[in-house]
Coordinates of C-alpha atoms and ligand atoms in Angstrom, one line a residue:
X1 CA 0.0 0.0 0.0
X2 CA 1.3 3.6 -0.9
X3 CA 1.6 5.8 1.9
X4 CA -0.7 8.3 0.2
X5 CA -3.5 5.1 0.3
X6 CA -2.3 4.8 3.7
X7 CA -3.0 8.1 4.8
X8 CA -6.5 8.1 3.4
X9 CA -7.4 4.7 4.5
X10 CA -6.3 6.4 8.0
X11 CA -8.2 9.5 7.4
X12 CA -11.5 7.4 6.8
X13 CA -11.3 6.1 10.2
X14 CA -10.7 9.3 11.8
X15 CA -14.1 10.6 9.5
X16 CA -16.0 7.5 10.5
X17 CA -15.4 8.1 14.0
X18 CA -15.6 11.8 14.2
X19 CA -19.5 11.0 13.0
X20 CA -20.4 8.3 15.2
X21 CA -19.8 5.3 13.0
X22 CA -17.8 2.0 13.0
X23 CA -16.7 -0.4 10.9
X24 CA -17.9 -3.9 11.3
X25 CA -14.8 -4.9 9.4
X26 CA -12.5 -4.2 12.5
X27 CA -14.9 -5.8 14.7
X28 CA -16.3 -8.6 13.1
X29 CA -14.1 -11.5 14.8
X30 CA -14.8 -10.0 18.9
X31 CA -18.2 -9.4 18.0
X32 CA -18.8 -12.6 16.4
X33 CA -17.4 -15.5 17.9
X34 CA -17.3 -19.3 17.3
X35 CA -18.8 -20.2 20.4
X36 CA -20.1 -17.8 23.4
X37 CA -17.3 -16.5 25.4
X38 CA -19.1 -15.3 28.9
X39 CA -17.2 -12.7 31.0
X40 CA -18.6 -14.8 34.2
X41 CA -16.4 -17.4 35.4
X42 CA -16.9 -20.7 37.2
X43 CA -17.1 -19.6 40.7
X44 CA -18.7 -21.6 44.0
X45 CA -19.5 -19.9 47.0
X46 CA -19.7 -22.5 49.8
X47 CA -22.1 -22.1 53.0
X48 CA -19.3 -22.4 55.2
X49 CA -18.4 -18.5 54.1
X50 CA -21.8 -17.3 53.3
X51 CA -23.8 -18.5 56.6
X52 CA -21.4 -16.7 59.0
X53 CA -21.5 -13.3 57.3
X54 CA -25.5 -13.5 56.6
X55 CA -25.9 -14.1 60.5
X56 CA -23.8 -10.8 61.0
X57 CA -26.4 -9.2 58.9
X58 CA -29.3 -10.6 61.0
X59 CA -27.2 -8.8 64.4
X60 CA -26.1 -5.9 62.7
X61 CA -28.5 -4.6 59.3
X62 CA -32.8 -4.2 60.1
X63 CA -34.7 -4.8 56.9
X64 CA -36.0 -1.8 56.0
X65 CA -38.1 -0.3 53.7
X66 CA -35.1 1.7 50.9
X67 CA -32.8 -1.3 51.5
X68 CA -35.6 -3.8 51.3
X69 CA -34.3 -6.8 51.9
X70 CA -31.3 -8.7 53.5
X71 CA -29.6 -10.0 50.6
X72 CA -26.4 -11.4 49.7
X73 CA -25.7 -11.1 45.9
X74 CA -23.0 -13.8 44.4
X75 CA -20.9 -11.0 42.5
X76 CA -19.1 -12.9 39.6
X77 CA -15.5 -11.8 39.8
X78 CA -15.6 -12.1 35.9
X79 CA -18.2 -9.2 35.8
X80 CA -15.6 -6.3 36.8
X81 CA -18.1 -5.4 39.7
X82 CA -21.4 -6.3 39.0
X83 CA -23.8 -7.7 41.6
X84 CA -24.8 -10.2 39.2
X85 CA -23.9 -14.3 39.7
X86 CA -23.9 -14.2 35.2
X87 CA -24.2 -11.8 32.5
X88 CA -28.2 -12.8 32.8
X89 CA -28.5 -14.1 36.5
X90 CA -28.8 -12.8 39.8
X91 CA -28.4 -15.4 42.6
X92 CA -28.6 -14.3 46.3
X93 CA -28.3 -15.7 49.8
X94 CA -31.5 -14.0 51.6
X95 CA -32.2 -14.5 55.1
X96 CA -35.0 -13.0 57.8
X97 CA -34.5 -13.2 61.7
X98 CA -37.1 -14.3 64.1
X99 CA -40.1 -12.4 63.6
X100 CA -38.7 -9.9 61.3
X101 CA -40.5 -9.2 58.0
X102 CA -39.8 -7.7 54.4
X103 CA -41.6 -4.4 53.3
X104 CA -44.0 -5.8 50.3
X105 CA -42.8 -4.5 46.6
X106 CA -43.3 -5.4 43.1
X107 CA -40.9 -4.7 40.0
X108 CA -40.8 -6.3 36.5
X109 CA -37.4 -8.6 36.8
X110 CA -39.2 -12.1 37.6
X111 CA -37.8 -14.0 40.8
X112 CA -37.7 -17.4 42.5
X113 CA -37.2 -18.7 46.2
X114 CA -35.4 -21.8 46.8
X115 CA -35.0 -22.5 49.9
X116 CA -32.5 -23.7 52.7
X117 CA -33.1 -23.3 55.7
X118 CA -35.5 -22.4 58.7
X119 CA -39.3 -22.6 59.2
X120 CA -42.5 -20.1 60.0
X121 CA -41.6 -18.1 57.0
X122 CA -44.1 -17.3 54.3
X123 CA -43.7 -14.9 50.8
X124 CA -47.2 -13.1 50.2
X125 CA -47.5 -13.1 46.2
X126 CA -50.4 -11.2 45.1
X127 CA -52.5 -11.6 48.2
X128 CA -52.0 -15.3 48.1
X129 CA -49.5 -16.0 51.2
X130 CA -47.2 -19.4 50.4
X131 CA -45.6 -21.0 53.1
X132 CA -42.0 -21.5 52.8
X133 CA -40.1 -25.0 54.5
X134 CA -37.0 -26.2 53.0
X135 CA -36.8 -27.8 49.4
X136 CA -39.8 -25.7 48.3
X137 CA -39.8 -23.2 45.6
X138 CA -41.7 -20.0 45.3
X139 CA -42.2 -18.1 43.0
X140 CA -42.5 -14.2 42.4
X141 CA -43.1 -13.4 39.2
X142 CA -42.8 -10.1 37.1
X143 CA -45.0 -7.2 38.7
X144 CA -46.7 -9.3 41.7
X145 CA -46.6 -7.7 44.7
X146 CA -44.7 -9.9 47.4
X147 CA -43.4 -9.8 51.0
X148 CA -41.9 -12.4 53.1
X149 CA -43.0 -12.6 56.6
X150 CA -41.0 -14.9 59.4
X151 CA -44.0 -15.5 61.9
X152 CA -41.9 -17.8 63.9
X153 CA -38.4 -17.7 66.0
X154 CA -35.6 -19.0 63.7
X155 CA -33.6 -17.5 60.8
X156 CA -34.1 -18.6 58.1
X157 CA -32.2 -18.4 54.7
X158 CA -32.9 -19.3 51.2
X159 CA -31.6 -18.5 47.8
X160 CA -33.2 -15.9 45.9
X161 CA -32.9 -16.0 41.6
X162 CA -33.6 -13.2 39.5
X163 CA -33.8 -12.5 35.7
X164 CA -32.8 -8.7 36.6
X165 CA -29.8 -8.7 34.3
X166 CA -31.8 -9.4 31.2
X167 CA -34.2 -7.0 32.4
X168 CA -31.9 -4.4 32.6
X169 CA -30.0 -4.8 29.6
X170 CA -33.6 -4.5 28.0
X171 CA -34.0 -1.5 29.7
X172 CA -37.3 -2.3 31.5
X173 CA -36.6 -2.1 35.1
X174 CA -39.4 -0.9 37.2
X175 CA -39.9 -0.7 40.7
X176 CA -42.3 0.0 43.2
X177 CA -42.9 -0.1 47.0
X178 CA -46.5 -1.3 48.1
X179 CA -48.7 1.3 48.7
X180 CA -50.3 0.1 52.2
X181 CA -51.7 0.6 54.2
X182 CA -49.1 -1.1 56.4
X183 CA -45.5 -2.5 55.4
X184 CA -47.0 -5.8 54.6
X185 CA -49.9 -6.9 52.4
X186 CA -52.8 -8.2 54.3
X187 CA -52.6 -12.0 55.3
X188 CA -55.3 -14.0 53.9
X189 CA -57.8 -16.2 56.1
X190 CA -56.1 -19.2 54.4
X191 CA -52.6 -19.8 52.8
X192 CA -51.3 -21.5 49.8
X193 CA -54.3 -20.7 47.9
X194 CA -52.7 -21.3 44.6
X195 CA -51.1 -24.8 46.1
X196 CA -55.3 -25.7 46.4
X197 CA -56.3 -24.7 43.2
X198 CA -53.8 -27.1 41.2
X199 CA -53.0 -30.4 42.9
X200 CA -50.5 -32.4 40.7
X201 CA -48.7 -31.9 37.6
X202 CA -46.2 -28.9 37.7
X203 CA -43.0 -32.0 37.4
X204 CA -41.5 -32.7 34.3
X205 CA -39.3 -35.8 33.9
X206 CA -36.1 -34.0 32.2
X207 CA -35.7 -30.6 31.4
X208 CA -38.8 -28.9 29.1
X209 CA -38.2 -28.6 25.2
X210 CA -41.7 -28.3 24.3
X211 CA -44.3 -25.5 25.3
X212 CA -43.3 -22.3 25.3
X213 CA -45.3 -19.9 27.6
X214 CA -45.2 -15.8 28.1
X215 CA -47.5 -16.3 31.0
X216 CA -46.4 -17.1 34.8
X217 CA -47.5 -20.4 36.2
X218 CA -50.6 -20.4 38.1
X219 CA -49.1 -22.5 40.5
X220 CA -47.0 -20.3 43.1
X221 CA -45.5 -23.5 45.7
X222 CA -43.8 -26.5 44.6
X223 CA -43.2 -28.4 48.0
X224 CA -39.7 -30.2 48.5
X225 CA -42.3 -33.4 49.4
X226 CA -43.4 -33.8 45.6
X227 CA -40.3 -33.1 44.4
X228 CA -38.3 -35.3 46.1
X229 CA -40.8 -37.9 45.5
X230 CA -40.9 -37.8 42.0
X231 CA -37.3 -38.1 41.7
X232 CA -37.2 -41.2 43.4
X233 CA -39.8 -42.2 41.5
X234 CA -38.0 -41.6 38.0
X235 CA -34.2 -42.4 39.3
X236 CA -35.7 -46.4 40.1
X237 CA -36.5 -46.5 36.5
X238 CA -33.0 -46.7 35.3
X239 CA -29.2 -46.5 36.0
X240 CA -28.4 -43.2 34.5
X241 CA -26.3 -41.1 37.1
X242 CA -28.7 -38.2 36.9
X243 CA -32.3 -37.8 37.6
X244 CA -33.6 -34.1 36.2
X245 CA -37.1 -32.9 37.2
X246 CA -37.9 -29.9 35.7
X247 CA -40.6 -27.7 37.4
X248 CA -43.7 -26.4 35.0
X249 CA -46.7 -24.5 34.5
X250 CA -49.2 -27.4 35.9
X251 CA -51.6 -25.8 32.7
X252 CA -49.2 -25.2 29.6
X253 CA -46.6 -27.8 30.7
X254 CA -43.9 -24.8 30.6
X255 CA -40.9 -23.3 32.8
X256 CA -42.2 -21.7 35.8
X257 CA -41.9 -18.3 34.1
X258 CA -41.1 -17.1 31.1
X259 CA -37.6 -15.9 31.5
X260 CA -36.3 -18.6 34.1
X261 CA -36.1 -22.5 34.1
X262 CA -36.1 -24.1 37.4
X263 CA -35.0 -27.6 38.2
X264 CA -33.7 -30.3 40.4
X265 CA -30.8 -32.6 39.5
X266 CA -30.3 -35.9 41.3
X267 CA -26.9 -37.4 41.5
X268 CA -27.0 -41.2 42.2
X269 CA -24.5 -41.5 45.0
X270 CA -20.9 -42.8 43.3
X271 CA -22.0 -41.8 40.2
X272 CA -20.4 -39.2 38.0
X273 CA -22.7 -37.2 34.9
X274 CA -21.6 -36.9 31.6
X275 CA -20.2 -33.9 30.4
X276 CA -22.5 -31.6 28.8
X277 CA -22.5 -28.2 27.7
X278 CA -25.3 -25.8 26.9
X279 CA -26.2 -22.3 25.6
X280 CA -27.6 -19.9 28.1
X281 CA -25.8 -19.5 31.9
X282 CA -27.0 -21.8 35.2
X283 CA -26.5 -21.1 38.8
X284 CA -26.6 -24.4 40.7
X285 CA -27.4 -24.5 44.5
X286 CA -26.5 -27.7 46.5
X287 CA -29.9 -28.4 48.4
X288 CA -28.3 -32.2 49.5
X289 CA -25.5 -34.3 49.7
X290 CA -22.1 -34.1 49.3
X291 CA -19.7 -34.1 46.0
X292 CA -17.6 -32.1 43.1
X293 CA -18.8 -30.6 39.8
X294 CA -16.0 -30.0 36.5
X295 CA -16.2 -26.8 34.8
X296 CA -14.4 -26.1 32.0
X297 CA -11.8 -28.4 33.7
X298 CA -11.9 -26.8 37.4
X299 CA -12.9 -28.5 40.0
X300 CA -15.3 -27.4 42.7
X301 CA -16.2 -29.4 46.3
X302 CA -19.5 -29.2 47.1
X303 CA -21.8 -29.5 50.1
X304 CA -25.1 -28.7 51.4
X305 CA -26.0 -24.8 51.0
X306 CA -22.9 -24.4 48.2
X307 CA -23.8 -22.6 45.1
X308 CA -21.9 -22.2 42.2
X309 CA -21.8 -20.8 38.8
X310 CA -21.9 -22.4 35.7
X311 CA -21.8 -19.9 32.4
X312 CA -22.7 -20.6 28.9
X313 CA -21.2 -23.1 27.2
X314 CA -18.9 -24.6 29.7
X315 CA -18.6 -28.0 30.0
X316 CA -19.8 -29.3 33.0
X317 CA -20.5 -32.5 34.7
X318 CA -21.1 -33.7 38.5
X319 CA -20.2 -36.6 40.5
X320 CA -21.5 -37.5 43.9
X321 CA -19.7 -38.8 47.0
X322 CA -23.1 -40.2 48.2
X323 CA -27.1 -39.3 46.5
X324 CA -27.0 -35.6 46.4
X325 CA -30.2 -33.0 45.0
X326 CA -28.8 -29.8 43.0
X327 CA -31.4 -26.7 42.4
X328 CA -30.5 -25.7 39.0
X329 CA -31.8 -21.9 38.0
X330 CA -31.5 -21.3 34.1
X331 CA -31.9 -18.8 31.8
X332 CA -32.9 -21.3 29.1
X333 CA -36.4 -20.1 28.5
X334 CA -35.1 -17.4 26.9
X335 CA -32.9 -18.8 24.3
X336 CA -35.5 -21.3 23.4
X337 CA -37.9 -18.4 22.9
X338 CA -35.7 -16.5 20.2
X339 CA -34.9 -20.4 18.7
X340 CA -31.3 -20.1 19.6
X341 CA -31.0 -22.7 22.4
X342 CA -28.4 -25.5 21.9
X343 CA -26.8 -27.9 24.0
X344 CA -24.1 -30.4 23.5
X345 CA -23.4 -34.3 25.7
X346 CA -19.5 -34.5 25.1
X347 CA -19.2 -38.1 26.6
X348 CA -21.0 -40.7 28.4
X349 CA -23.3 -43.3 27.7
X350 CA -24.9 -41.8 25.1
X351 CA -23.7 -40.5 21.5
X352 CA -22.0 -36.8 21.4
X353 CA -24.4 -35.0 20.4
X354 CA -25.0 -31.2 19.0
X355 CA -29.2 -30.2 19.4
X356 CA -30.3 -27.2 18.2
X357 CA -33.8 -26.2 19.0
X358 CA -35.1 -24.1 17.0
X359 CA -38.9 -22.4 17.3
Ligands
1HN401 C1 -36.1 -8.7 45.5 O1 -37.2 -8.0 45.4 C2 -36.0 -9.8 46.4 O2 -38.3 -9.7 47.0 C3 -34.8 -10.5 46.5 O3 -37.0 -10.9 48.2 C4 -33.7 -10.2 45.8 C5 -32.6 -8.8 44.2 C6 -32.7 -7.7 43.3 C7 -33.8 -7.0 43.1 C8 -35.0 -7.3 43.9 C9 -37.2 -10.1 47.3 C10 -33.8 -9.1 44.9 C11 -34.9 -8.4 44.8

């Protein structure tokens, strides 16, 4: 190249950029690349760290309305600062002290309860008030009001998962603090109204690849009893190391909401999974038993209470020192919603396979 080419090939890109505009040319491998390349990172947080410090929140921080609620946020160190667990998931350690309740708020990021520990507690979700024990999940979805009320005399801590990262990047966050009167929404005669209205259903063998859904499900309260008891259930019907229930819309047969996939994965005891890797990011919470997951060739020990992260397209598999239950939170609706979902099984009993789901 002359230098006179040169010198107008470098005066374009000053032009270009004086005015706002740049070319894809220079860009096109960062932007697109062969595979996702999340800025999250594997990363566990164990119990044995988070329990200590939440307690010293209990002693020393009132929930309040402003702060709202006692929550721990797993911050990603690959996120350069955000309070997020991945690029599209918040995961939090929450916890309430005896007879201590949080102010009653709505705001359109959809959220789930999983929890850990403790008893007396119940989340009010639009008027209906669920009683929380551990194992169950509860659900908050976009713009229901809800509050969580400890009516008895022990902490009580469970993991709290968000979709506000996707929310915000869409720029559609809205908040608002209940109106009153009073901190609280009013508790109803009766609880768990929504648990009445749909008895069974609402547990999928393996993870959903069917319905679809925009709407919440009706259901609000999956108890840790049906759960657990449909896993056993499934995991006598074969050898396979893992046992997946996926929880669903008892009506459509879809994820809990439209944004988040929640599920339980059972690890036979001894057994290890096969690898498997899959589009869209997952924070895992260790409900039981004791054991270590691979990502992307890192190990991780895990016990009751852990949680860990496991971003996009990292290769992960788990293998349990005796039977162990894994709460898995995914962003998978989502991808299968704009037909981009994918996963791949890199080893094991079956075939390695590539799916693509498209619409
Ligand atoms: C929220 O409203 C709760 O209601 C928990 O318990 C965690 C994290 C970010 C934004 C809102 C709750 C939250 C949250």
């Amino acid at each position: 190249m002359t230098a006179s080419a040169d010198t107008e090939l470098d005066e374009l890109y000053r032009d270009l950029d004086a005015v706002d505009l740049r070319p894809l040319w220079t860009i096109t491998e960062q932007l697109l690349t062969p595979a996702p390349r999340p800025r999250a990172v594997p990363w566990l947080w164990s119990a044995e760290t988070m329990k200590p410090l939440a307690r010293r929140a209990i002693r020393l921080v009132p929930v309040e309305r402003g702060g709202e609620r006692r929550v721990l946020s797993l911050q990603n160190p690959g996120l350069g600062g955000l309070p997020y667990a991945a690029g599209t998931l918040w995961g939090a350690l929450q916890c309430l002290g005896p007879r201590e309740s949080a102010p009653a708020h709505r705001h359109s990021p959809g959220a789930i309860r999983f929890v850990l520990e403790g008893s007396g507690v119940w989340t009010t979700v639009d008027g209906d008030a669920c009683d929380m024990h551990p194992g169950d999940l509860v659900l908050t979805p976009a713009y229901a009001w809800h509050d969580h009320v400890n009516g008895g005399d022990s902490e009580m801590f469970w993991f709290d998962g968000l979709d506000l990262p996707v929310v915000e990047a869409l720029d559609a966050i809205f908040f608002e603090g209940y109106p009153g009167p009073g901190e609280q929404q009013p508790e109803p005669a009766e609880h768990n109204r929504s648990e009445r209205a749909h008895t069974g259903g609402g547990l999928h063998a393996g993870h959903v690849d069917g319905p679809l859904d925009p709407a919440h499900s009706p259901l609000l309260v999956y108890r840790w009893t049906d759960t657990d008891a449909r896993l056993t259930e499934l995991a006598a019907l074969d050898d396979d190391p893992l046992t997946v229930v996926e929880f669903t819309n008892p009506v459509t047969g879809a994820s809990v909401l439209p944004t988040l996939s929640c599920a339980v994965h059972r690890v036979r005891g001894g057994a290890r999974s096969a690898p498997v890797r899959r589009a869209g990011n997952a924070v895992v919470v260790v409900y039981r038993g004791r054991g270590s997951s691979v990502i992307d060739q890192k190990r991780f020990d895990w016990g009751p209470g852990d949680m860990f992260v496991v971003p996009s397209w990292s290769a992960v598999e788990h293998a349990a020192d005796e039977q162990a239950d894994l709460f898995v939170l995914s962003d998978a609706p989502i991808l299968r919603a704009l037909g981009i979902y994918r996963e791949q099984t890199l080893a094991g009993p079956q075939a390695v396979t590539d799916r693509f789901t498209p619409r």
